[in-house]
Amino acid sequence: MQKSKTCVSASLKDVIVFDPTENALYPKIISTVAGEVLDVKLTMFNNATEDENYFDMSAVDMSVSVSFGRMKIIFLNKFVSSLLFFLDHFQAAKDKVAEASAAAAEIAKQNMEEVYEKSVRILLNIVIEAPVIITPQNSLSDNTIIADLGVTLSKDDYNTVMSILSENLTETGDERQSPVTSVTAEPGDSKSIYQCW
């Protein structure tokens, strides 16, 4: 933490979910293809857009950089059904998690409303490498459908536009600059393949 900014970073290196069935044709249900699963960098700048800095479009209150790495997911109905059956034994815990999630969502909503009211300027840089989903015909089959959902990039940009404030309309007009945000999302190429051995 520095005097002018606070930096937080977190990363998740690897995720693997195994099918415990002996001699399973698809033992790794979920695995990381390459790199990190999740990398988050959050920087909060103190008073970055106050006073005369408000119209400096390179100044932001917060910078958020998120990168989701590519995962490989084997979708086996047998595994999903057995997992759901196992989780049914924890219904009370699931209800508590649902309550906690609802409370967290409400707090997040309030925080976002505060952010909106304060017009916090957030610089986004989000890269999502969608998972490669492999769906076998069944748990003993080599016939699969492979869906590669590509990469999605999302960034935002701040600019100013000249506006005439209606409450200050005079004969000369009162033109002022207003900040405008534009968010760009670029979906990548996606493809699906039917593979038969």
mmCIF file of C-alpha atoms in Angstrom:
data_model
loop_
_atom_site.group_PDB
_atom_site.id
_atom_site.type_symbol
_atom_site.label_atom_id
_atom_site.label_comp_id
_atom_site.label_asym_id
_atom_site.label_seq_id
_atom_site.Cartn_x
_atom_site.Cartn_y
_atom_site.Cartn_z
ATOM 1 C CA MET A 1 0.000 0.000 0.000
ATOM 2 C CA GLN A 2 1.391 3.405 -1.025
ATOM 3 C CA LYS A 3 0.254 6.862 0.018
ATOM 4 C CA SER A 4 -1.377 7.630 -3.369
ATOM 5 C CA LYS A 5 -2.779 4.188 -4.143
ATOM 6 C CA THR A 6 -3.739 0.806 -2.773
ATOM 7 C CA CYS A 7 -2.911 -2.310 -4.793
ATOM 8 C CA VAL A 8 -4.428 -5.756 -4.348
ATOM 9 C CA SER A 9 -3.564 -8.787 -6.441
ATOM 10 C CA ALA A 10 -4.738 -12.371 -6.316
ATOM 11 C CA SER A 11 -4.228 -15.417 -8.479
ATOM 12 C CA LEU A 12 -5.417 -18.983 -8.729
ATOM 13 C CA LYS A 13 -2.769 -21.154 -10.342
ATOM 14 C CA ASP A 14 -4.492 -24.454 -11.032
ATOM 15 C CA VAL A 15 -7.812 -26.309 -10.711
ATOM 16 C CA ILE A 16 -8.245 -30.052 -11.250
ATOM 17 C CA VAL A 17 -11.360 -32.163 -10.653
ATOM 18 C CA PHE A 18 -10.901 -35.934 -10.971
ATOM 19 C CA ASP A 19 -13.411 -38.685 -11.677
ATOM 20 C CA PRO A 20 -12.612 -41.305 -8.993
ATOM 21 C CA THR A 21 -14.037 -44.157 -11.083
ATOM 22 C CA GLU A 22 -11.405 -46.862 -11.636
ATOM 23 C CA ASN A 23 -10.097 -47.027 -15.238
ATOM 24 C CA ALA A 24 -12.197 -43.998 -16.214
ATOM 25 C CA LEU A 25 -11.807 -43.046 -19.873
ATOM 26 C CA TYR A 26 -11.972 -39.348 -18.860
ATOM 27 C CA PRO A 27 -10.230 -39.135 -15.450
ATOM 28 C CA LYS A 28 -9.765 -35.321 -15.457
ATOM 29 C CA ILE A 29 -13.213 -33.713 -15.503
ATOM 30 C CA ILE A 30 -11.873 -30.157 -15.111
ATOM 31 C CA SER A 31 -8.284 -29.115 -15.745
ATOM 32 C CA THR A 32 -6.257 -26.050 -16.644
ATOM 33 C CA VAL A 33 -5.091 -25.905 -20.257
ATOM 34 C CA ALA A 34 -2.283 -23.366 -19.833
ATOM 35 C CA GLY A 35 -1.272 -20.541 -17.518
ATOM 36 C CA GLU A 36 -3.241 -19.395 -14.489
ATOM 37 C CA VAL A 37 -6.931 -20.008 -13.913
ATOM 38 C CA LEU A 38 -7.541 -16.522 -12.529
ATOM 39 C CA ASP A 39 -5.381 -13.429 -12.144
ATOM 40 C CA VAL A 40 -6.849 -10.270 -10.601
ATOM 41 C CA LYS A 41 -5.112 -6.935 -10.093
ATOM 42 C CA LEU A 42 -7.016 -4.100 -8.407
ATOM 43 C CA THR A 43 -5.552 -0.632 -7.899
ATOM 44 C CA MET A 44 -7.445 2.119 -6.060
ATOM 45 C CA PHE A 45 -6.067 5.644 -6.513
ATOM 46 C CA ASN A 46 -6.715 8.168 -3.747
ATOM 47 C CA ASN A 47 -8.407 11.397 -4.903
ATOM 48 C CA ALA A 48 -7.314 10.756 -8.501
ATOM 49 C CA THR A 49 -10.286 12.508 -10.135
ATOM 50 C CA GLU A 50 -10.852 15.280 -7.624
ATOM 51 C CA ASP A 51 -11.040 18.983 -8.538
ATOM 52 C CA GLU A 52 -9.077 19.884 -11.698
ATOM 53 C CA ASN A 53 -8.231 16.220 -12.371
ATOM 54 C CA TYR A 54 -11.909 15.455 -13.059
ATOM 55 C CA PHE A 55 -11.544 16.315 -16.759
ATOM 56 C CA ASP A 56 -8.217 14.514 -17.133
ATOM 57 C CA MET A 57 -9.453 11.378 -18.917
ATOM 58 C CA SER A 58 -6.244 9.497 -18.150
ATOM 59 C CA ALA A 59 -6.983 9.797 -14.406
ATOM 60 C CA VAL A 60 -9.089 7.009 -12.890
ATOM 61 C CA ASP A 61 -10.242 6.184 -9.377
ATOM 62 C CA MET A 62 -9.785 2.467 -9.800
ATOM 63 C CA SER A 63 -8.058 0.105 -12.212
ATOM 64 C CA VAL A 64 -9.329 -3.474 -12.531
ATOM 65 C CA SER A 65 -7.448 -6.067 -14.535
ATOM 66 C CA VAL A 66 -8.895 -9.587 -14.672
ATOM 67 C CA SER A 67 -7.648 -12.542 -16.680
ATOM 68 C CA PHE A 68 -9.478 -15.887 -16.802
ATOM 69 C CA GLY A 69 -7.282 -18.690 -18.121
ATOM 70 C CA ARG A 70 -8.484 -21.462 -20.391
ATOM 71 C CA MET A 71 -9.976 -24.557 -18.780
ATOM 72 C CA LYS A 72 -10.830 -27.933 -20.275
ATOM 73 C CA ILE A 73 -14.158 -29.338 -19.095
ATOM 74 C CA ILE A 74 -15.378 -32.859 -19.790
ATOM 75 C CA PHE A 75 -19.178 -32.846 -19.601
ATOM 76 C CA LEU A 76 -20.229 -36.340 -18.490
ATOM 77 C CA ASN A 77 -23.872 -36.693 -17.487
ATOM 78 C CA LYS A 78 -22.942 -39.660 -15.254
ATOM 79 C CA PHE A 79 -20.446 -37.543 -13.293
ATOM 80 C CA VAL A 80 -22.792 -34.528 -13.024
ATOM 81 C CA SER A 81 -25.658 -36.739 -11.795
ATOM 82 C CA SER A 82 -23.498 -38.431 -9.140
ATOM 83 C CA LEU A 83 -22.130 -35.048 -8.027
ATOM 84 C CA LEU A 84 -25.644 -33.597 -7.670
ATOM 85 C CA PHE A 85 -26.747 -36.723 -5.740
ATOM 86 C CA PHE A 86 -23.786 -36.283 -3.393
ATOM 87 C CA LEU A 87 -24.537 -32.564 -2.900
ATOM 88 C CA ASP A 88 -28.183 -33.292 -2.022
ATOM 89 C CA HIS A 89 -26.939 -34.622 1.323
ATOM 90 C CA PHE A 90 -25.835 -31.084 2.163
ATOM 91 C CA GLN A 91 -29.186 -29.364 1.539
ATOM 92 C CA ALA A 92 -29.082 -27.421 4.827
ATOM 93 C CA ALA A 93 -25.598 -26.135 4.014
ATOM 94 C CA LYS A 94 -26.746 -25.218 0.491
ATOM 95 C CA ASP A 95 -29.640 -23.212 1.981
ATOM 96 C CA LYS A 96 -27.197 -21.331 4.235
ATOM 97 C CA VAL A 97 -24.934 -20.636 1.250
ATOM 98 C CA ALA A 98 -27.945 -19.366 -0.710
ATOM 99 C CA GLU A 99 -28.867 -17.021 2.160
ATOM 100 C CA ALA A 100 -25.281 -15.786 2.432
ATOM 101 C CA SER A 101 -25.150 -15.284 -1.349
ATOM 102 C CA ALA A 102 -28.360 -13.247 -1.276
ATOM 103 C CA ALA A 103 -26.971 -11.077 1.551
ATOM 104 C CA ALA A 104 -23.677 -10.608 -0.311
ATOM 105 C CA ALA A 105 -25.565 -9.689 -3.492
ATOM 106 C CA GLU A 106 -27.547 -7.054 -1.598
ATOM 107 C CA ILE A 107 -24.361 -5.566 -0.119
ATOM 108 C CA ALA A 108 -22.736 -5.578 -3.571
ATOM 109 C CA LYS A 109 -25.807 -3.832 -5.005
ATOM 110 C CA GLN A 110 -25.613 -1.133 -2.320
ATOM 111 C CA ASN A 111 -21.888 -0.686 -2.975
ATOM 112 C CA MET A 112 -22.499 -0.354 -6.717
ATOM 113 C CA GLU A 113 -25.209 2.239 -6.087
ATOM 114 C CA GLU A 114 -22.723 4.222 -3.983
ATOM 115 C CA VAL A 115 -20.114 3.914 -6.723
ATOM 116 C CA TYR A 116 -22.660 5.123 -9.297
ATOM 117 C CA GLU A 117 -23.668 8.085 -7.126
ATOM 118 C CA LYS A 118 -20.041 9.100 -6.653
ATOM 119 C CA SER A 119 -19.320 8.632 -10.384
ATOM 120 C CA VAL A 120 -16.236 6.573 -9.705
ATOM 121 C CA ARG A 121 -14.115 6.185 -12.814
ATOM 122 C CA ILE A 122 -13.003 2.561 -13.251
ATOM 123 C CA LEU A 123 -10.518 1.432 -15.885
ATOM 124 C CA LEU A 124 -11.377 -2.126 -16.976
ATOM 125 C CA ASN A 125 -9.155 -4.632 -18.702
ATOM 126 C CA ILE A 126 -10.838 -8.044 -18.771
ATOM 127 C CA VAL A 127 -9.642 -11.053 -20.747
ATOM 128 C CA ILE A 128 -11.805 -14.182 -20.615
ATOM 129 C CA GLU A 129 -10.507 -17.333 -22.255
ATOM 130 C CA ALA A 130 -13.696 -19.380 -22.416
ATOM 131 C CA PRO A 131 -13.364 -23.074 -21.608
ATOM 132 C CA VAL A 132 -12.950 -25.872 -24.096
ATOM 133 C CA ILE A 133 -15.966 -28.110 -23.444
ATOM 134 C CA ILE A 134 -15.725 -31.752 -24.459
ATOM 135 C CA THR A 135 -18.991 -33.720 -24.445
ATOM 136 C CA PRO A 136 -18.542 -37.469 -24.961
ATOM 137 C CA GLN A 137 -21.425 -39.572 -26.270
ATOM 138 C CA ASN A 138 -21.198 -41.459 -22.956
ATOM 139 C CA SER A 139 -18.564 -42.201 -20.323
ATOM 140 C CA LEU A 140 -17.219 -45.187 -22.304
ATOM 141 C CA SER A 141 -17.246 -43.572 -25.749
ATOM 142 C CA ASP A 142 -14.466 -41.936 -27.759
ATOM 143 C CA ASN A 143 -17.070 -40.050 -29.836
ATOM 144 C CA THR A 144 -17.115 -36.448 -28.631
ATOM 145 C CA ILE A 145 -18.283 -32.973 -29.494
ATOM 146 C CA ILE A 146 -15.656 -30.328 -28.743
ATOM 147 C CA ALA A 147 -16.694 -26.683 -28.311
ATOM 148 C CA ASP A 148 -13.995 -24.014 -28.175
ATOM 149 C CA LEU A 149 -15.725 -20.776 -27.162
ATOM 150 C CA GLY A 150 -12.754 -18.507 -27.934
ATOM 151 C CA VAL A 151 -11.509 -15.413 -26.104
ATOM 152 C CA THR A 152 -13.477 -12.323 -25.072
ATOM 153 C CA LEU A 153 -11.779 -8.981 -24.375
ATOM 154 C CA SER A 154 -13.497 -6.124 -22.568
ATOM 155 C CA LYS A 155 -11.986 -2.657 -22.086
ATOM 156 C CA ASP A 156 -13.345 0.775 -21.356
ATOM 157 C CA ASP A 157 -12.286 4.249 -22.409
ATOM 158 C CA TYR A 158 -13.044 7.733 -21.098
ATOM 159 C CA ASN A 159 -13.489 10.817 -23.276
ATOM 160 C CA THR A 160 -15.095 14.218 -22.942
ATOM 161 C CA VAL A 161 -17.880 15.739 -24.983
ATOM 162 C CA MET A 162 -19.020 19.332 -25.091
ATOM 163 C CA SER A 163 -22.502 19.785 -23.641
ATOM 164 C CA ILE A 164 -24.779 22.757 -23.065
ATOM 165 C CA LEU A 165 -26.148 22.709 -19.542
ATOM 166 C CA SER A 166 -29.876 23.450 -19.686
ATOM 167 C CA GLU A 167 -29.953 25.225 -16.333
ATOM 168 C CA ASN A 168 -27.313 27.705 -17.516
ATOM 169 C CA LEU A 169 -28.705 28.535 -20.936
ATOM 170 C CA THR A 170 -28.099 32.157 -21.704
ATOM 171 C CA GLU A 171 -27.791 34.096 -24.910
ATOM 172 C CA THR A 172 -24.184 33.001 -25.191
ATOM 173 C CA GLY A 173 -24.803 29.418 -23.976
ATOM 174 C CA ASP A 174 -22.712 27.699 -21.325
ATOM 175 C CA GLU A 175 -20.665 24.928 -22.904
ATOM 176 C CA ARG A 176 -18.880 22.559 -20.578
ATOM 177 C CA GLN A 177 -17.079 19.275 -20.922
ATOM 178 C CA SER A 178 -18.758 16.124 -19.681
ATOM 179 C CA PRO A 179 -16.976 12.797 -19.243
ATOM 180 C CA VAL A 180 -18.351 9.883 -21.266
ATOM 181 C CA THR A 181 -17.502 6.203 -20.856
ATOM 182 C CA SER A 182 -17.393 3.705 -23.691
ATOM 183 C CA VAL A 183 -16.993 -0.023 -23.077
ATOM 184 C CA THR A 184 -15.762 -2.307 -25.842
ATOM 185 C CA ALA A 185 -16.246 -6.078 -25.802
ATOM 186 C CA GLU A 186 -14.560 -8.118 -28.512
ATOM 187 C CA PRO A 187 -15.740 -11.730 -28.723
ATOM 188 C CA GLY A 188 -13.201 -14.102 -30.203
ATOM 189 C CA ASP A 189 -13.687 -16.914 -32.673
ATOM 190 C CA SER A 190 -15.612 -19.919 -31.434
ATOM 191 C CA LYS A 191 -15.753 -23.325 -33.045
ATOM 192 C CA SER A 192 -17.195 -26.756 -32.486
ATOM 193 C CA ILE A 193 -15.870 -30.082 -33.736
ATOM 194 C CA TYR A 194 -17.427 -33.537 -33.821
ATOM 195 C CA GLN A 195 -14.694 -36.050 -33.217
ATOM 196 C CA CYS A 196 -15.163 -39.755 -33.839
ATOM 197 C CA TRP A 197 -12.415 -42.326 -33.258
#
